[in-house]
Short mmCIF file of C-alpha atoms in Angstrom, two decimals:
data_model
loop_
_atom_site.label_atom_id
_atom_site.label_comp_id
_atom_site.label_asym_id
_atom_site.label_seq_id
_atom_site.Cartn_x
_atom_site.Cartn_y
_atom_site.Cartn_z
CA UNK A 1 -11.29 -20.28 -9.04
CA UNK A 2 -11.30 -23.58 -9.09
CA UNK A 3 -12.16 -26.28 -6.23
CA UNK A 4 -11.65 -24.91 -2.84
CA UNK A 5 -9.12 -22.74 -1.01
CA UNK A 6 -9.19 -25.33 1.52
CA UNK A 7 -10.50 -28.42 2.45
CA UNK A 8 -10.41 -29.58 6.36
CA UNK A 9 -7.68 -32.62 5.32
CA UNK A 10 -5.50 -29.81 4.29
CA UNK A 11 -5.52 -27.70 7.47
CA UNK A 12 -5.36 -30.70 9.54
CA UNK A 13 -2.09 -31.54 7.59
CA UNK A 14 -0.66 -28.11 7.23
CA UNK A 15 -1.04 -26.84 11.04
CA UNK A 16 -0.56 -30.01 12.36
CA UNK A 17 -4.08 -30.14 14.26
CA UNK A 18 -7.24 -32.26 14.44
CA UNK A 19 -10.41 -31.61 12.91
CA UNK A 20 -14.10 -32.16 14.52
CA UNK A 21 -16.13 -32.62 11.32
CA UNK A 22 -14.70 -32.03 7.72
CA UNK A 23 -15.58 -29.24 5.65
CA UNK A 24 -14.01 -26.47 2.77
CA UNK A 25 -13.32 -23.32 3.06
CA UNK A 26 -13.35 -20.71 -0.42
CA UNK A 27 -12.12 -17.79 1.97
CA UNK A 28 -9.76 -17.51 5.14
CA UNK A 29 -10.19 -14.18 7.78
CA UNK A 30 -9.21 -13.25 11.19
CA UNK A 31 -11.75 -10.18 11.51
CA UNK A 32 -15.44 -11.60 12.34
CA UNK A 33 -16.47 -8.88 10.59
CA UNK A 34 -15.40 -10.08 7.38
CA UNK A 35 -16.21 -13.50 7.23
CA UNK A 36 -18.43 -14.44 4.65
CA UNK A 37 -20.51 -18.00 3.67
CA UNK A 38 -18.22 -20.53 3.62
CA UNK A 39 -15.39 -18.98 4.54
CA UNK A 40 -13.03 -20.31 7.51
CA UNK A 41 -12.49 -18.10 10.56
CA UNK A 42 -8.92 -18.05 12.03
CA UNK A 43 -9.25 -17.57 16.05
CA UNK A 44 -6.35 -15.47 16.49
CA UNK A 45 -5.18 -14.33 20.29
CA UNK A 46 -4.98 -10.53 20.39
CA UNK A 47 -4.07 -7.54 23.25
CA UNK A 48 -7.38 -6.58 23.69
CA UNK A 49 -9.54 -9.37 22.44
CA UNK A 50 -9.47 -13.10 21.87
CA UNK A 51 -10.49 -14.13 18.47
CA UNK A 52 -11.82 -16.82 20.29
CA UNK A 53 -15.07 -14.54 21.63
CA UNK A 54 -16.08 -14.53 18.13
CA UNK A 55 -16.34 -17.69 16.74
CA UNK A 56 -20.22 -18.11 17.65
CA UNK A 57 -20.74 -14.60 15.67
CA UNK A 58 -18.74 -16.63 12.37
CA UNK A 59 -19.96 -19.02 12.37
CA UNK A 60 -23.56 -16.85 12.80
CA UNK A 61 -22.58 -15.26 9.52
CA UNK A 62 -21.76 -18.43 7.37
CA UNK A 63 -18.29 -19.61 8.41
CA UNK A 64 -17.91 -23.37 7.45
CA UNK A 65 -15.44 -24.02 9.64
CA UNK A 66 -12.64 -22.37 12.27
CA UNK A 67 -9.43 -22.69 13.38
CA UNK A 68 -9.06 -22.34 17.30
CA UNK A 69 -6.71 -23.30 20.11
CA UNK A 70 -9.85 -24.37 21.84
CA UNK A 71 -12.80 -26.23 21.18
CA UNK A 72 -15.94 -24.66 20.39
CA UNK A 73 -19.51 -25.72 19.14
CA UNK A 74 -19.21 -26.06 15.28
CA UNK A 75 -16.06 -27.67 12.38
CA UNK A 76 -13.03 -26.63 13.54
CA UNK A 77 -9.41 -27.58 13.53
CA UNK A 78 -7.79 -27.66 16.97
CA UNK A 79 -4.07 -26.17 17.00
CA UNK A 80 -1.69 -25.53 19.84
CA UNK A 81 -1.10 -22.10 18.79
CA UNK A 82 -3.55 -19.93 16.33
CA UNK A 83 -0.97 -17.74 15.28
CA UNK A 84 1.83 -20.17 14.18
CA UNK A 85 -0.72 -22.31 12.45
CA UNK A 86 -1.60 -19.68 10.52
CA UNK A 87 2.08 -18.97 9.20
CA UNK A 88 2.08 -22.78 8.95
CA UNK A 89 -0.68 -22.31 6.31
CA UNK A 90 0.94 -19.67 4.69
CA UNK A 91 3.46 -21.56 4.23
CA UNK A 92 1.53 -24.46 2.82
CA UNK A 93 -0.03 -22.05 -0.05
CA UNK A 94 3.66 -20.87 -1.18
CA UNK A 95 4.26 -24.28 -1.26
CA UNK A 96 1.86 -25.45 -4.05
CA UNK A 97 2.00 -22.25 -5.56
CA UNK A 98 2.67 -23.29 -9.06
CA UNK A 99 2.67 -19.53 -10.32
CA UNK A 100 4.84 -16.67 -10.14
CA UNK A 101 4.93 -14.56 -7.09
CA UNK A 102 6.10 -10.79 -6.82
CA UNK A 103 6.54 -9.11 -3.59
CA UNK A 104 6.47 -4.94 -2.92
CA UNK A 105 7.66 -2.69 0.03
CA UNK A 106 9.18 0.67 0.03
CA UNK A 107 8.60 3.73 2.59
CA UNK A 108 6.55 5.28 0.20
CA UNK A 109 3.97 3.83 -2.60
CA UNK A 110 3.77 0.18 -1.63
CA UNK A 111 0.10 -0.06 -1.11
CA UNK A 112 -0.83 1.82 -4.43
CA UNK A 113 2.01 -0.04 -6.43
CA UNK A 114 0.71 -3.33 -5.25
CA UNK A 115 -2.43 -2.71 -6.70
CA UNK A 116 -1.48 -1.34 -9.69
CA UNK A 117 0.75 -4.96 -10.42
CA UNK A 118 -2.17 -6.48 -9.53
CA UNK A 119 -4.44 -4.86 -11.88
CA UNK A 120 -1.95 -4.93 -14.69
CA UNK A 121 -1.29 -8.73 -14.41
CA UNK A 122 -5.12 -9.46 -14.09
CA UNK A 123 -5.82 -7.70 -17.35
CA UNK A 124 -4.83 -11.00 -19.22
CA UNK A 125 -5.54 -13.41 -16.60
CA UNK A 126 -9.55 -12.73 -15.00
CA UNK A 127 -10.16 -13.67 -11.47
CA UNK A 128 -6.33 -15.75 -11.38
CA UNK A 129 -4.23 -12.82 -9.69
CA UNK A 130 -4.33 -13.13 -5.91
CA UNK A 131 -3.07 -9.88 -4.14
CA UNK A 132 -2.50 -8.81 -0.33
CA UNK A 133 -6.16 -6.89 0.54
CA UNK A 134 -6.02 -3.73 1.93
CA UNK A 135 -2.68 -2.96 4.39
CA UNK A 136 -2.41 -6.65 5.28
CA UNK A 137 1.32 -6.52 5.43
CA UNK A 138 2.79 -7.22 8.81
CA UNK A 139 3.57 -10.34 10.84
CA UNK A 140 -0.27 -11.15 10.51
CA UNK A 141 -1.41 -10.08 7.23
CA UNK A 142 1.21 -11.74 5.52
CA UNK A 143 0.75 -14.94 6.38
CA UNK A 144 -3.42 -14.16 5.93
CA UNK A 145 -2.79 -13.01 2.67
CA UNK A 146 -0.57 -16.06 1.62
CA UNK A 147 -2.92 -18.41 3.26
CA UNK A 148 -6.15 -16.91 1.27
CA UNK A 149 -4.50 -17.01 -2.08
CA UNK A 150 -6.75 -19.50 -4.12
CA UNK A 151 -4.61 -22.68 -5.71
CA UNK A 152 -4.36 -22.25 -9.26
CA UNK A 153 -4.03 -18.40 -8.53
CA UNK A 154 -0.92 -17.48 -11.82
CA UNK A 155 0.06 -14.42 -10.05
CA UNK A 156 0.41 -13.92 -6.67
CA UNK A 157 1.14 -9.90 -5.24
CA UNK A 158 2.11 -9.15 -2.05
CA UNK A 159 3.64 -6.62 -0.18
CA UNK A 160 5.17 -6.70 2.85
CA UNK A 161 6.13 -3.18 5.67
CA UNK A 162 7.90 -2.84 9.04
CA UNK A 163 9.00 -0.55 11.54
CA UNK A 164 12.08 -2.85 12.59
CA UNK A 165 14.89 -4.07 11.29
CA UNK A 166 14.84 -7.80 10.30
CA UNK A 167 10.93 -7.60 10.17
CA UNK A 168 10.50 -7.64 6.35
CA UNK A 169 13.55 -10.75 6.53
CA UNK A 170 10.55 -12.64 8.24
CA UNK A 171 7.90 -11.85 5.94
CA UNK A 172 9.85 -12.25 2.94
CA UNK A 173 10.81 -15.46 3.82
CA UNK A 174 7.28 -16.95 3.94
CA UNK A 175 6.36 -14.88 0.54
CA UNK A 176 10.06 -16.18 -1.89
CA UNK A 177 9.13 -13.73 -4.34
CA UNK A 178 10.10 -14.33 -7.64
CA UNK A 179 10.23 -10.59 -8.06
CA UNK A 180 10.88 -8.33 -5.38
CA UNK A 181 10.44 -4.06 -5.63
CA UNK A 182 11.31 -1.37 -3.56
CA UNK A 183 9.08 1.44 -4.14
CA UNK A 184 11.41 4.35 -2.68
CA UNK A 185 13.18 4.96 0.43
CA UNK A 186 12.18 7.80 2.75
CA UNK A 187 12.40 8.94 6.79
CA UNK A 188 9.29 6.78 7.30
CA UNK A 189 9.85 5.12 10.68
CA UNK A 190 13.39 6.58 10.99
CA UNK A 191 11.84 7.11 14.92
CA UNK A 192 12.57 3.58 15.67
CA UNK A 193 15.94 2.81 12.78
CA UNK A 194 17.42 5.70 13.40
CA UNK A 195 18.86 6.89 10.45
CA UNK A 196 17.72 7.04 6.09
CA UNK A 197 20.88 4.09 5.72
CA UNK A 198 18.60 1.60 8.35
CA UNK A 199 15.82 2.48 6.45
CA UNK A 200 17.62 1.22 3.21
CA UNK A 201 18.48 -1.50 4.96
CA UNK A 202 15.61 -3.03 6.37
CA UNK A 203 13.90 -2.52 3.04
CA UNK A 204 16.61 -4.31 1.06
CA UNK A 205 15.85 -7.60 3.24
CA UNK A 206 13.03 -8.14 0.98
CA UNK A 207 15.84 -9.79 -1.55
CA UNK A 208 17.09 -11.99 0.95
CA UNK A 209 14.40 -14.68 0.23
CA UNK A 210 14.31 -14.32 -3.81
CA UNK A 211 13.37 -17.74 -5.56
CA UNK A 212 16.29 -18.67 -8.08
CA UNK A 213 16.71 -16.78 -10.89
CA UNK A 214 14.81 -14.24 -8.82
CA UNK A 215 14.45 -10.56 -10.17
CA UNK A 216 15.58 -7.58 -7.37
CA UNK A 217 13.50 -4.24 -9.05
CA UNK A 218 15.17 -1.04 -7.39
CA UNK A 219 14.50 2.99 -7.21
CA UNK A 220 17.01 4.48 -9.43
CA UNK A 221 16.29 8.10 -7.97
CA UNK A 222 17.30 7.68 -4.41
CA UNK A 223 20.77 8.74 -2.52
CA UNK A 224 20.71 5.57 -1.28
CA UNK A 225 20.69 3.51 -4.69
CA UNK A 226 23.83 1.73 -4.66
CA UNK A 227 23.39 0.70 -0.81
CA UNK A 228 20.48 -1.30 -2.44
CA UNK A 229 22.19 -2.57 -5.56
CA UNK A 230 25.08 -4.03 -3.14
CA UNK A 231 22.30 -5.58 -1.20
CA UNK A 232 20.56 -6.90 -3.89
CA UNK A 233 23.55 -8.68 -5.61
CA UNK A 234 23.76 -10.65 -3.07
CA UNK A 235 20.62 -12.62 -4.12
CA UNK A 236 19.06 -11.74 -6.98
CA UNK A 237 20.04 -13.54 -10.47
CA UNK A 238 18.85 -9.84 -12.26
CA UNK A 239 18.96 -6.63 -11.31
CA UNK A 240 16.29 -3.47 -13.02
CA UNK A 241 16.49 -0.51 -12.13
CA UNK A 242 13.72 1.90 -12.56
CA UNK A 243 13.51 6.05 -12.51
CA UNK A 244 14.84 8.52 -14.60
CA UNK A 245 19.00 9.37 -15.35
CA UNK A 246 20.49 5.72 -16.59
CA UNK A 247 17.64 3.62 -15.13
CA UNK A 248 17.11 0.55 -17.03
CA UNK A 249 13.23 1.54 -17.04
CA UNK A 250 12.44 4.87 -17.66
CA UNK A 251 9.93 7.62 -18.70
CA UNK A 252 11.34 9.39 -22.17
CA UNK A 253 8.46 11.71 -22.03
CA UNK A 254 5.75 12.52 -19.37
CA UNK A 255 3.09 15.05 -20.04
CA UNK A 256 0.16 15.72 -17.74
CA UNK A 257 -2.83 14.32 -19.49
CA UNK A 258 -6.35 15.78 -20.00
CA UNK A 259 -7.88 13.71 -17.37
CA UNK A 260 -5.63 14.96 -14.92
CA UNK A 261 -3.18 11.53 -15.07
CA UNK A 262 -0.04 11.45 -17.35
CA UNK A 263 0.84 9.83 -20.60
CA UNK A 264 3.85 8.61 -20.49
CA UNK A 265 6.54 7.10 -23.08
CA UNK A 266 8.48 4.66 -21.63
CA UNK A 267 12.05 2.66 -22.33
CA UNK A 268 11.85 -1.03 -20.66
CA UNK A 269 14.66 -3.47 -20.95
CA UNK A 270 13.56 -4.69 -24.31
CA UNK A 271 11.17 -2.57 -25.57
CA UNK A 272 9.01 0.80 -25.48
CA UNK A 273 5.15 1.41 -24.67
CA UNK A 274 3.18 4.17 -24.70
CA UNK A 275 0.36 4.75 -22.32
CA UNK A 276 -1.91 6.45 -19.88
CA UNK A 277 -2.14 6.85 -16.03
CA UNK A 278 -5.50 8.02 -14.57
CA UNK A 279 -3.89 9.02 -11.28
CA UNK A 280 -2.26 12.14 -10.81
CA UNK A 281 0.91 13.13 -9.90
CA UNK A 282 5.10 12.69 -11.08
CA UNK A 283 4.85 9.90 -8.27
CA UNK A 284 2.60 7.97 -10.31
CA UNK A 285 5.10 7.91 -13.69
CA UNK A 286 7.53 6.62 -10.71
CA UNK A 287 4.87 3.57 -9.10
CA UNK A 288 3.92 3.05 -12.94
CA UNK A 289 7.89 2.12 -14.43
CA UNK A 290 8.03 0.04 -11.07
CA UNK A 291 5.26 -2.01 -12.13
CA UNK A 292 6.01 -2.00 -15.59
CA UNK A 293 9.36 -3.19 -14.60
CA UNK A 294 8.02 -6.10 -12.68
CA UNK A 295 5.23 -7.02 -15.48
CA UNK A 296 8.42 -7.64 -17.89
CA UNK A 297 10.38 -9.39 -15.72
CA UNK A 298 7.45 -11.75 -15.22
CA UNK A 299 7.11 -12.00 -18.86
CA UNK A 300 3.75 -10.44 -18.50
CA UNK A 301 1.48 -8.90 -21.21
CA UNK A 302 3.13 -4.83 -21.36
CA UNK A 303 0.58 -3.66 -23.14
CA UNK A 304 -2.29 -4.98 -21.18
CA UNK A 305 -0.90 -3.17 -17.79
CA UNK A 306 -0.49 -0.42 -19.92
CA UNK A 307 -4.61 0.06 -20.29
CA UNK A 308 -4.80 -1.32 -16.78
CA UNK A 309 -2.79 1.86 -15.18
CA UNK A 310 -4.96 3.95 -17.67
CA UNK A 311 -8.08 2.40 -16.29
CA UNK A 312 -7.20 2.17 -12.42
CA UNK A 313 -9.13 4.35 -9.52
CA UNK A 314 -7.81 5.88 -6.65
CA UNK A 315 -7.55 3.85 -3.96
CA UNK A 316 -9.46 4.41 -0.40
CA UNK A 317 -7.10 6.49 1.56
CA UNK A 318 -4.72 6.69 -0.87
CA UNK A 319 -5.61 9.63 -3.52
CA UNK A 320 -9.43 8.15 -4.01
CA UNK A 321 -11.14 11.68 -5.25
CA UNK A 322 -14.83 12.45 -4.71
CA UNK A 323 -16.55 15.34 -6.14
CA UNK A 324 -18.74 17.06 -2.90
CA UNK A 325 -21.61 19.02 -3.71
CA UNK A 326 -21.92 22.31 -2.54
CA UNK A 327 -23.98 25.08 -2.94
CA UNK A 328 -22.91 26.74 -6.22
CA UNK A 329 -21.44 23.90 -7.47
CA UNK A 330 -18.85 20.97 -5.95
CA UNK A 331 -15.30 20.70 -3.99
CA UNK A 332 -12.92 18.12 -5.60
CA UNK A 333 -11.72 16.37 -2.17
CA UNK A 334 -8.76 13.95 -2.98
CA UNK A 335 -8.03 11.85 0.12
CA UNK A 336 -4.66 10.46 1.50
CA UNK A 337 -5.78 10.38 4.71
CA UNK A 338 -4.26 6.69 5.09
CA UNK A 339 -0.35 7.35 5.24
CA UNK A 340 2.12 10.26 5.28
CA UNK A 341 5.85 10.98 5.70
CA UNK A 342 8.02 13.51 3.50
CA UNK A 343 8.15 12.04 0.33
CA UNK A 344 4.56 11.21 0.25
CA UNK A 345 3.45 14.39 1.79
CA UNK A 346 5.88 16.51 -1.18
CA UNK A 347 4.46 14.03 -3.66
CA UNK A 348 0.66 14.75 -3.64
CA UNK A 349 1.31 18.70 -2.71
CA UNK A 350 3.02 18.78 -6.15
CA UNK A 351 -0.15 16.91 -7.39
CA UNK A 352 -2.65 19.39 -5.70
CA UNK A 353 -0.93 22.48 -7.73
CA UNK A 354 -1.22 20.38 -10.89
CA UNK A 355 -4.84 20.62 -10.41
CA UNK A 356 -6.89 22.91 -12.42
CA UNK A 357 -9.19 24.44 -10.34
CA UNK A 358 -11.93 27.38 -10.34
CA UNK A 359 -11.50 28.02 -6.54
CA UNK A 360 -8.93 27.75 -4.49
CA UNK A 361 -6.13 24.90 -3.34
CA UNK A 362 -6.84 23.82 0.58
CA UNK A 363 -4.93 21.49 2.39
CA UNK A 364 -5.62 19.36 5.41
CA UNK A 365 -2.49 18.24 6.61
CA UNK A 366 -1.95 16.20 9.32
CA UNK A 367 0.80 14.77 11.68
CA UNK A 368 3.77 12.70 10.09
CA UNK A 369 4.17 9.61 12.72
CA UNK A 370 7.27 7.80 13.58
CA UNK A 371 9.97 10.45 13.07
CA UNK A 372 10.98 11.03 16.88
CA UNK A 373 13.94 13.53 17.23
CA UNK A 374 13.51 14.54 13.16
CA UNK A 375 9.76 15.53 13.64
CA UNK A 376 10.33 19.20 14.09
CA UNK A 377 12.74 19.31 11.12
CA UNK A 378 10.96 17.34 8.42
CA UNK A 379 7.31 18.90 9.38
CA UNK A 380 9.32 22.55 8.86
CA UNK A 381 10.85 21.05 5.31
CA UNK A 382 7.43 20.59 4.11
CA UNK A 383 7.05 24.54 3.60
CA UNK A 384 9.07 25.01 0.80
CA UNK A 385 6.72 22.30 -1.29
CA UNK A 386 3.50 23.75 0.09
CA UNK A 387 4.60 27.03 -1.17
CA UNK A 388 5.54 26.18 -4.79
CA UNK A 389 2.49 23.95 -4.82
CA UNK A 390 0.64 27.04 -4.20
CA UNK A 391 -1.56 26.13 -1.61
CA UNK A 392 -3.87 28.93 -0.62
CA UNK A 393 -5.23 27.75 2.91
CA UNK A 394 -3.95 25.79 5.32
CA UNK A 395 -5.36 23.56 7.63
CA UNK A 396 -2.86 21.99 9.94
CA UNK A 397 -3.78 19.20 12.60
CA UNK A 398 -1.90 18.24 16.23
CA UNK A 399 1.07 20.24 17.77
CA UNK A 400 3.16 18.20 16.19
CA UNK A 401 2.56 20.42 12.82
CA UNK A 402 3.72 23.66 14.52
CA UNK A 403 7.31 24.12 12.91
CA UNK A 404 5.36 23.73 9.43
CA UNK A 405 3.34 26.52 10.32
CA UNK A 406 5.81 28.99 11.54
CA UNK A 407 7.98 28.13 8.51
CA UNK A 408 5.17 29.40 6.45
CA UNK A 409 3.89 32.31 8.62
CA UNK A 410 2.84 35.33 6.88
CA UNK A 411 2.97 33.81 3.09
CA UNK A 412 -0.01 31.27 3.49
CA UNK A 413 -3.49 31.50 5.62
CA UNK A 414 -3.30 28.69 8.08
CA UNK A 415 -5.07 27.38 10.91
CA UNK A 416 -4.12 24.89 13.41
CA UNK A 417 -6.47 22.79 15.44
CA UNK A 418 -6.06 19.62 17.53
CA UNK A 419 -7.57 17.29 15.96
CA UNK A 420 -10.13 15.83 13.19
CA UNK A 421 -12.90 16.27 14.42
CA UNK A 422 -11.52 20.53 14.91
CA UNK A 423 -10.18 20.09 11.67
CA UNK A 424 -13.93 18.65 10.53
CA UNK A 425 -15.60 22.29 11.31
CA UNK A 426 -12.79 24.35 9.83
CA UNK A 427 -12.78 22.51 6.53
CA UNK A 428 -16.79 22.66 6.36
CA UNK A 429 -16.48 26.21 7.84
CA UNK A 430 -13.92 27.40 4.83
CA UNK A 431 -14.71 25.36 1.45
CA UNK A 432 -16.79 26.49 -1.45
CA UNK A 433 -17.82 25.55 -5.22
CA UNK A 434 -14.65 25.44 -7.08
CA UNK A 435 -12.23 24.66 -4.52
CA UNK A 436 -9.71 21.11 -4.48
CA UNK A 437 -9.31 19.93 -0.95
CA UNK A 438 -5.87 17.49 -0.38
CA UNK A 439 -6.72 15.50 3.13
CA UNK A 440 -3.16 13.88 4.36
CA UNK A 441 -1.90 12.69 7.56
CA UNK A 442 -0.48 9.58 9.46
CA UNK A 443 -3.91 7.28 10.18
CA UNK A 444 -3.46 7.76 13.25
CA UNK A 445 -4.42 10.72 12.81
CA UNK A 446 -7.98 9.76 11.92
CA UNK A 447 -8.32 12.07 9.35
CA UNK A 448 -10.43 9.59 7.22
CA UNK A 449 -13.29 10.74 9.60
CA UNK A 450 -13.26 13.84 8.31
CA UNK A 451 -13.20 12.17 4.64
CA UNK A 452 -16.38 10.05 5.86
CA UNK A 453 -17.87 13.06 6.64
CA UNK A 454 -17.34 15.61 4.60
CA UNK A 455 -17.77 13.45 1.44
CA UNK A 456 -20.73 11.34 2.82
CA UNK A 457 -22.59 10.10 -0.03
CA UNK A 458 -20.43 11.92 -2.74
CA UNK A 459 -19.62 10.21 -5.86
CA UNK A 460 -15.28 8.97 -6.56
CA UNK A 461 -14.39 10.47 -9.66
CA UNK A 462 -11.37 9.32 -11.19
CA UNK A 463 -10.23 12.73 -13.09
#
C-alpha cells in the first residue's frame, strides 16, 4: 500500500467536519477492540453502547486519530452525525477508486465466495485486493469496508446481505459494482419477505447500482432464474450465467479429489481450465464457477484463481476443519457453526457423507433462524438429506429442531438438548478416534462455543 488510507484533510473534506490536530490514518474501525497503531477509530452511536465511551481505550491502543460527534482529548474530526459521516467516507473511497470493484450476495455462500474472489484476484496482484473482513455486510459494514479500502487498492470485493427488502438497493448503491453475483437463492429470511419470489427479489437489487458496462453474474440452477435474468436486464450491459444445464459457466466434469476437494473441468465464456478445490463439497464446484465467472469478466488472470481455489482454507465458521485429538487417535470436526438455512444445511450434510471416515458421521445441528411460519416444515425437510448423507448420530439443538427429529425417529440415534452448552457435554460425551463431527446452526445459536471448546488448541487441517 502506498501513502495513507487517510489523511485528516481528507476526512475533514469528505464528512464535512473539523479537525483538532492533523494526522493519517493506514486503518479505519468501529470496534475498540480492533484498532490497531495508527489506525482511526470511528465513534459510532449504538443500542447498548456509545462508541463514544471508547475513544480513551483507542486511542490507549495506538489510534492516531477519531472521528466523533463530540469532542474528546486527542486528533479527531468533529461530525454532526458518526454514522452518516461514515457512509460519507465510503462514499469518498468509491469515488477515487480507480480499480475495478465486484460486489457478492446470495442466501447462501456469500461469505465463502467473497473470499474465494478475493484470493483468486490477489494471486496476481500481492497486497492490492481490498475485500469486506469478516460478515461486515450490512448498513454498517458496508460503508466500513468501503471506507478502509486502501487507494491504489486494483480490486475491490465486497459483499453485501439483508433481511429486508430494498436493504441491499442501499448498500449497492454506495459499492457500484462493476460486477455483481448472486450466489443462490434460498428460504433464508423468508420470516420477514415472506415468500422464495421476495427473496429473489431483494437479492436482484444488487444490479440496480451496476457501473456502465457493468457485468450481472447469476445462479443458473435455481427455480427462480429467469425472475433474476428479467431483473438483471434491466441494468447490466452483460449477463453470465453460471451452474450446470446451459449455463454459460459450467463444470464438464467434477470428481471428488484425493484431498477431499474436487477437480473440476470447467467451460467459461471463452475458454476452459482445469483445476483443484481444497474445500469439500458439490457447493464448492457451484461458489468456484461463480468466481471464476467474475475473474473473467474482470479480465482477471483464470489460471491464477485456479491455484488460488486449490490453495484456499476453510474459513472460521464456515467449513474451517480441525483435527481433535483423542484418545486412540483424532475426530475430524468441520465447523459451520456461523450460518444455516436449507440449502446450506443440505449442502455440507452431502459433504459430511463424502467424507471418508474410520468412525462414525455425527452431526450437531442447530436451529435454522428467520423462517417464522415455514420453520416446522423446512427443519422436517432436512431428514431426507441427513438420511442419504448417512449420518449415524444426531445431535439436535433448541425446540425449534423437533419436527427434524420426529421425521427421522427410529432410522437415526438422536438426541435433543437446549442448547450449546447441553449440546457441549453430549458431543464430548459421544465422540471417539475415527469419527467426523459436522457443527451447523444459525449463530445465534452459539454453537461456535462448542467449536472453541471442543477443538481448543487443535490444529485446521485443510483435507
Amino acid at each position: 500500500m502506498s501513502g495513507p488510507v487517510w489523511t485528516s484533510a481528507e476526512i475533514e473534506e469528505a464528512t464535512g467536519g473539523r479537525v483538532s490536530a492533523a494526522f493519517e490514518v493506514s486503518g479505519v474501525t468501529f470496534d475498540s477492540r480492533e484498532v490497531e497503531p495508527g489506525w482511526l477509530f470511528v465513534a459510532m452511536p449504538g443500542t447498548v453502547a456509545d462508541g463514544h465511551q471508547f475513544v480513551a481505550q483507542a486511542f490507549g491502543t495506538g489510534a492516531a486519530g477519531a472521528l466523533v460527534s463530540q469532542p474528546v482529548n486527542g486528533p479527531h474530526v468533529l461530525v454532526p452525525d458518526v454514522a452518516a459521516a461514515l457512509t460519507a467516507l465510503a462514499k469518498a473511497s468509491r469515488a477515487r477508486m480507480q480499480g475495478k470493484v465486484l460486489g457478492v450476495t446470495g442466501s447462501v455462500g456469500k461469505t465463502g465466495t467473497k473470499e474465494a474472489l478475493a484470493a483468486a484476484l490477489e494471486r496476481r496482484h500481492r497486497g492490492r485486493v481490498h475485500r469486506s473482513l469478516k460478515s461486515y455486510n450490512n448498513h454498517t459494514g458496508v460503508p466500513l469496508s468501503l471506507a478502509r479500502m486502501p487507494r491504489d487498492s486494483v480490486y475491490g470485493v465486497f459483499e453485501m446481505g439483508m433481511n429486508h427488502a430494498g436493504e441491499i438497493r442501499a448498500l449497492t448503491a454506495l459499492v457500484r459494482p462493476h460486477v455483481a453475483l448472486i450466489t443462490a437463492i434460498a428460504p433464508a429470511h423468508i420470516e420477514n419477505l415472506g415468500s422464495m419470489e421476495a427473496i429473489a427479489d431483494a437479492k436482484s437489487e444488487i444490479y440496480e447500482s451496476l457501473e456502465p458496462e457493468g457485468t450481472a453474474i447469476l445462479p443458473n440452477d435455481t427455480p427462480y432464474r429467469d425472475r433474476i435474468l428479467r431483473a438483471a436486464r434491466r441494468y447490466a450491459e452483460h449477463i453470465v450465467t453460471f451452474g450446470s444445464g446451459d449455463a454459460d459457466v459450467t463444470a464438464l466434469h467434477a470428481v471428488r479429489a484425493d484431498n477431499g476437494g474436487s477437480l473440476v473441468t470447467a467451460r467459461l465464456r471463452e475458454s476452459e481450465l482445469t483445476y483443484n478445490i481444497a474445500q469439500p463439497g458439490e457447493h464448492w464446484v457451484s461458489n468456484s464457477l461463480a468466481v471464476l465467472a467474475a475473474v473473467e469478466a474482470v479480465g482477471a488472470d483464470l489460471a491464477a484463481a485456479g491455484l488460488a481455489l486449490g490453495d484456499m482454507g476453510g474459513l472460521k465458521g464456515r467449513g474451517e476443519r480441525h483435527r481433535v485429538p483423542v484418545e486412540g487417535g483424532e475426530v475430524l470436526l468441520i465447523d459451520e457453526s456461523y450460518n444455516a438455512n436449507p440449502a446450506s444445511m443440505g449442502a455440507t450434510l452431502r459433504s459430511l457423507a463424502e467424507e471418508k471416515v474410520d468412525g462414525r458421521r455425527i452431526a450437531v445441528l442447530g436451529t435454522m433462524l428467520e423462517l417464522g411460519e415455514y420453520s416446522d416444515r423446512e427443519h422436517a425437510g432436512l431428514a431426507p438429506v441427513v438420511l442419504d448423507s448417512r449420518v449415524d448420530e444426531l445431535i439436535l439443538v433448541g425446540e425449534a429442531t423437533r419436527p427434524l427429529e420426529e421425521a427421522v425417529e427410529g432410522r437415526v440415534p438422536v438426541r435433543r438438548v437446549a442448547d450449546a452448552e447441553a449440546a457441549t457435554g453430549a458431543l464430548l460425551a459421544t465422540m471417539r478416534a475415527g469419527d467426523a463431527v459436522l457443527v451447523k446452526a444459525s449463530n445465534g445459536v452459539g454453537l461456535a462455543k462448542l467449536v472453541e471448546r471442543v477443538a481448543g488448541g487443535a490444529p485446521t487441517c485443510s483435507t
